[in-house]
Short mmCIF file of C-alpha atoms in Angstrom, two decimals:
data_model
loop_
_atom_site.label_atom_id
_atom_site.label_comp_id
_atom_site.label_asym_id
_atom_site.label_seq_id
_atom_site.Cartn_x
_atom_site.Cartn_y
_atom_site.Cartn_z
CA ALA V 1 244.93 -183.00 -50.06
CA GLN V 2 244.35 -179.44 -51.09
CA THR V 3 243.74 -176.88 -48.37
CA VAL V 4 242.51 -173.30 -48.55
CA THR V 5 243.26 -170.85 -45.77
CA GLN V 6 241.56 -167.54 -45.11
CA SER V 7 243.42 -165.96 -42.22
CA GLN V 8 240.98 -163.08 -41.62
CA PRO V 9 237.75 -164.25 -39.96
CA GLU V 10 236.41 -160.69 -40.05
CA MET V 11 237.22 -157.49 -41.88
CA SER V 12 235.64 -154.06 -42.01
CA VAL V 13 235.84 -151.22 -44.50
CA GLN V 14 234.40 -147.77 -44.85
CA GLU V 15 232.01 -147.18 -47.70
CA ALA V 16 233.85 -146.06 -50.87
CA GLU V 17 237.18 -147.34 -49.54
CA THR V 18 239.20 -150.33 -50.75
CA VAL V 19 239.62 -153.60 -48.88
CA THR V 20 241.68 -156.72 -49.58
CA LEU V 21 240.72 -160.19 -48.42
CA SER V 22 243.49 -162.77 -48.16
CA CYS V 23 243.54 -166.38 -49.28
CA THR V 24 246.34 -168.91 -49.47
CA TYR V 25 246.14 -172.46 -50.72
CA ASP V 26 248.24 -175.55 -50.79
CA THR V 27 248.43 -177.83 -53.81
CA SER V 28 250.94 -179.88 -55.75
CA GLU V 29 248.94 -179.46 -58.95
CA SER V 30 249.88 -177.06 -61.73
CA ASP V 31 246.45 -176.95 -63.36
CA TYR V 32 243.69 -175.58 -61.17
CA TYR V 33 241.08 -172.88 -60.73
CA LEU V 34 240.52 -170.43 -57.92
CA PHE V 35 237.29 -168.69 -57.02
CA TRP V 36 235.85 -166.09 -54.71
CA TYR V 37 232.24 -166.60 -53.68
CA LYS V 38 230.06 -164.06 -51.88
CA GLN V 39 227.37 -165.11 -49.42
CA PRO V 40 225.08 -162.24 -48.37
CA PRO V 41 222.60 -162.61 -45.50
CA SER V 42 220.16 -164.22 -47.95
CA ARG V 43 222.50 -167.25 -47.82
CA GLN V 44 222.75 -167.47 -51.60
CA MET V 45 226.24 -168.36 -52.86
CA ILE V 46 227.26 -165.98 -55.65
CA LEU V 47 230.37 -166.35 -57.78
CA VAL V 48 232.34 -163.11 -57.68
CA ILE V 49 235.41 -163.92 -59.70
CA ARG V 50 237.45 -166.85 -60.98
CA GLN V 51 241.09 -167.31 -61.95
CA GLU V 52 242.66 -170.01 -64.09
CA ALA V 53 246.09 -170.97 -62.80
CA TYR V 54 247.60 -171.06 -66.27
CA LYS V 55 246.69 -167.41 -66.86
CA GLN V 56 249.25 -164.92 -65.59
CA GLN V 57 246.88 -162.00 -65.92
CA ASN V 58 244.89 -161.24 -62.81
CA ALA V 59 241.13 -161.55 -63.22
CA THR V 60 238.95 -158.46 -62.89
CA GLU V 61 235.19 -158.05 -62.64
CA ASN V 62 234.15 -154.41 -62.31
CA ARG V 63 235.12 -153.32 -58.75
CA PHE V 64 236.49 -156.77 -57.90
CA SER V 65 239.99 -157.84 -58.80
CA VAL V 66 242.41 -160.48 -57.63
CA ASN V 67 246.11 -160.59 -56.96
CA PHE V 68 247.14 -164.08 -58.01
CA GLN V 69 250.65 -165.05 -56.92
CA LYS V 70 251.10 -168.61 -58.17
CA ALA V 71 254.55 -169.19 -56.72
CA ALA V 72 253.43 -167.95 -53.32
CA LYS V 73 250.10 -169.80 -53.63
CA SER V 74 248.25 -166.63 -52.75
CA PHE V 75 244.94 -165.41 -54.15
CA SER V 76 243.68 -162.19 -52.59
CA LEU V 77 240.49 -160.32 -53.48
CA LYS V 78 240.46 -156.55 -53.74
CA ILE V 79 237.17 -154.71 -53.55
CA SER V 80 237.39 -151.10 -54.70
CA ASP V 81 234.87 -148.35 -53.94
CA SER V 82 233.17 -150.58 -51.35
CA GLN V 83 229.40 -150.42 -51.23
CA LEU V 84 226.95 -151.34 -48.50
CA GLY V 85 225.79 -154.23 -50.67
CA ASP V 86 229.26 -155.74 -50.53
CA ALA V 87 228.71 -156.68 -46.90
CA ALA V 88 228.74 -160.48 -46.85
CA MET V 89 230.71 -163.60 -46.05
CA TYR V 90 233.38 -164.20 -48.68
CA PHE V 91 234.74 -167.66 -49.43
CA CYS V 92 237.86 -168.53 -51.35
CA ALA V 93 237.67 -171.86 -53.17
CA TYR V 94 239.96 -174.17 -55.13
CA ARG V 95 239.25 -176.72 -57.84
CA ARG V 96 241.67 -178.99 -59.60
CA GLY V 97 241.85 -178.65 -63.36
CA GLY V 98 241.91 -181.33 -66.00
CA GLY V 99 240.70 -184.88 -65.62
CA SER V 100 237.34 -185.35 -63.98
CA ASN V 101 237.83 -183.76 -60.57
CA TYR V 102 235.24 -181.03 -60.11
CA LYS V 103 235.10 -180.76 -56.33
CA LEU V 104 235.47 -177.36 -54.70
CA THR V 105 237.54 -176.96 -51.55
CA PHE V 106 236.58 -173.91 -49.53
CA GLY V 107 238.30 -171.74 -46.98
CA LYS V 108 236.53 -170.93 -43.72
CA GLY V 109 235.38 -167.55 -44.93
CA THR V 110 235.88 -163.87 -44.14
CA LEU V 111 232.96 -161.80 -42.87
CA LEU V 112 233.12 -158.35 -44.44
CA THR V 113 231.35 -155.43 -42.80
CA VAL V 114 230.90 -152.18 -44.72
CA ASN V 115 230.48 -149.09 -42.56
CA PRO V 116 228.54 -146.10 -43.91
CA ASP H 1 215.94 -170.12 -66.87
CA ALA H 2 217.89 -173.06 -65.54
CA GLU H 3 218.12 -173.29 -61.79
CA ILE H 4 218.95 -175.47 -58.82
CA THR H 5 216.43 -175.74 -56.02
CA GLN H 6 216.51 -177.28 -52.58
CA SER H 7 213.64 -178.31 -50.37
CA PRO H 8 212.72 -177.75 -47.70
CA ARG H 9 214.33 -174.38 -46.85
CA HIS H 10 214.01 -175.07 -43.14
CA LYS H 11 213.45 -178.26 -41.20
CA ILE H 12 213.36 -179.26 -37.57
CA THR H 13 213.63 -182.95 -36.78
CA GLU H 14 214.21 -185.15 -33.78
CA THR H 15 217.30 -187.12 -32.95
CA GLY H 16 217.23 -190.57 -34.50
CA ARG H 17 214.82 -189.80 -37.32
CA GLN H 18 215.65 -190.34 -40.97
CA VAL H 19 215.64 -187.11 -42.96
CA THR H 20 215.91 -186.53 -46.69
CA LEU H 21 216.83 -183.20 -48.24
CA ALA H 22 215.94 -182.72 -51.88
CA CYS H 23 218.05 -181.11 -54.60
CA HIS H 24 216.83 -180.62 -58.16
CA GLN H 25 218.69 -178.91 -60.99
CA THR H 26 217.59 -178.04 -64.51
CA TRP H 27 221.07 -177.16 -65.82
CA ASN H 28 221.51 -180.70 -67.14
CA HIS H 29 224.79 -180.84 -65.22
CA ASN H 30 226.50 -184.16 -64.67
CA ASN H 31 228.22 -183.01 -61.47
CA MET H 32 226.28 -182.53 -58.24
CA PHE H 33 227.52 -181.91 -54.72
CA TRP H 34 226.30 -181.64 -51.15
CA TYR H 35 228.08 -179.37 -48.68
CA ARG H 36 227.40 -178.43 -45.10
CA GLN H 37 228.19 -174.99 -43.73
CA ASP H 38 229.10 -174.48 -40.11
CA LEU H 39 230.49 -171.40 -38.41
CA GLY H 40 234.25 -171.59 -38.32
CA HIS H 41 234.42 -174.40 -40.86
CA GLY H 42 233.29 -172.87 -44.12
CA LEU H 43 231.70 -175.34 -46.53
CA ARG H 44 232.68 -178.97 -46.27
CA LEU H 45 231.94 -181.62 -48.87
CA ILE H 46 229.60 -184.42 -47.80
CA HIS H 47 228.96 -186.42 -50.99
CA TYR H 48 229.20 -185.85 -54.70
CA SER H 49 228.18 -187.42 -57.98
CA TYR H 50 229.62 -187.14 -61.47
CA GLY H 51 226.71 -188.82 -63.22
CA VAL H 52 223.77 -191.16 -62.94
CA GLN H 53 224.50 -194.12 -60.64
CA ASP H 54 227.80 -192.51 -59.57
CA THR H 55 228.21 -191.41 -55.94
CA ASN H 56 231.31 -190.64 -53.90
CA LYS H 57 232.10 -189.78 -50.31
CA GLY H 58 233.43 -186.38 -49.35
CA GLU H 59 235.36 -185.35 -46.26
CA VAL H 60 232.41 -185.45 -43.84
CA SER H 61 230.26 -188.30 -45.17
CA ASP H 62 229.63 -190.29 -41.96
CA GLY H 63 225.91 -190.49 -41.24
CA TYR H 64 224.87 -189.34 -44.72
CA SER H 65 224.01 -191.08 -47.97
CA VAL H 66 223.04 -190.05 -51.49
CA SER H 67 221.69 -191.75 -54.59
CA ARG H 68 221.65 -190.58 -58.20
CA SER H 69 218.93 -192.19 -60.30
CA ASN H 70 218.64 -189.39 -62.84
CA THR H 71 220.57 -186.33 -63.96
CA GLU H 72 218.36 -183.78 -62.22
CA ASP H 73 218.22 -185.00 -58.63
CA LEU H 74 220.63 -185.80 -55.81
CA PRO H 75 218.74 -186.31 -52.53
CA LEU H 76 220.74 -186.32 -49.32
CA THR H 77 219.61 -188.70 -46.58
CA LEU H 78 220.55 -188.51 -42.92
CA GLU H 79 220.11 -192.09 -41.80
CA SER H 80 219.63 -191.32 -38.09
CA ALA H 81 219.76 -187.61 -37.38
CA ALA H 82 222.13 -186.42 -34.67
CA SER H 83 222.50 -183.02 -33.02
CA SER H 84 225.94 -182.73 -34.62
CA GLN H 85 224.18 -182.66 -37.98
CA THR H 86 222.44 -179.39 -37.20
CA SER H 87 223.77 -177.21 -39.99
CA VAL H 88 223.01 -175.39 -43.22
CA TYR H 89 223.16 -177.71 -46.21
CA PHE H 90 223.95 -176.60 -49.74
CA CYS H 91 223.50 -178.48 -52.96
CA ALA H 92 225.53 -177.43 -56.00
CA SER H 93 225.93 -178.50 -59.60
CA SER H 94 228.50 -177.87 -62.30
CA GLY H 95 229.05 -178.77 -65.92
CA GLY H 96 232.01 -180.29 -67.69
CA ARG H 97 235.71 -179.77 -67.63
CA MET H 98 235.87 -176.24 -69.06
CA ASN H 99 232.63 -175.10 -67.47
CA THR H 100 234.08 -174.23 -64.12
CA GLU H 101 231.26 -172.35 -62.43
CA ALA H 102 229.31 -174.20 -59.76
CA PHE H 103 225.73 -173.12 -59.12
CA PHE H 104 224.30 -173.38 -55.64
CA GLY H 105 220.85 -173.92 -54.24
CA GLN H 106 219.41 -171.59 -51.61
CA GLY H 107 220.43 -173.85 -48.75
CA THR H 108 218.46 -175.87 -46.20
CA ARG H 109 218.73 -175.03 -42.52
CA LEU H 110 218.35 -178.27 -40.59
CA THR H 111 217.93 -178.33 -36.84
CA VAL H 112 218.11 -181.64 -34.99
CA VAL H 113 216.58 -181.49 -31.51
#
């Protein structure tokens, strides 16, 4: 079974600084997708960024970027120029590609605090 | 705009009672999921469905059931609520193979006393 590990239960960053959240995963598949979801205090789950395993280029969405290391099975999220609104719980998630398997497997989450 | 909604947002129930949480989506997605969120555990899959009349157990399915009679709805039933089922429950839906994004409801906070 696939597992997703987030080794940092909590992280903090100063406003305008950069922070990196770590995620590792275990799979025997070659075709899969990886995601970072943000959960602010409102509880809403918001997709931040996604990465297709077959793409070597790291995904980027404005201030959010990933470092995808397929061989190391690592998928870290970098938040640049951190803002107060970035404070949230962040979840890394995995989904198999191909076929008809659409289930997401989540890590336990990293709580990010942004200090003014 | 398409959306996915859960009801109720909050519920308190007593041990032993049957409880049903509703999930309705207007994305016309075939895939629907129920997760529970607990501190220190992240989100764990309870049940999922890939289409009408299709239901499958997830990793924490004991004590829960679902049914899928149409595309839009996947209600989650707790047969006999237990204190261990106090949690925040999320419903999600997603489209087909290349449509990878899952959309989540607002969550239901269930307290079993």
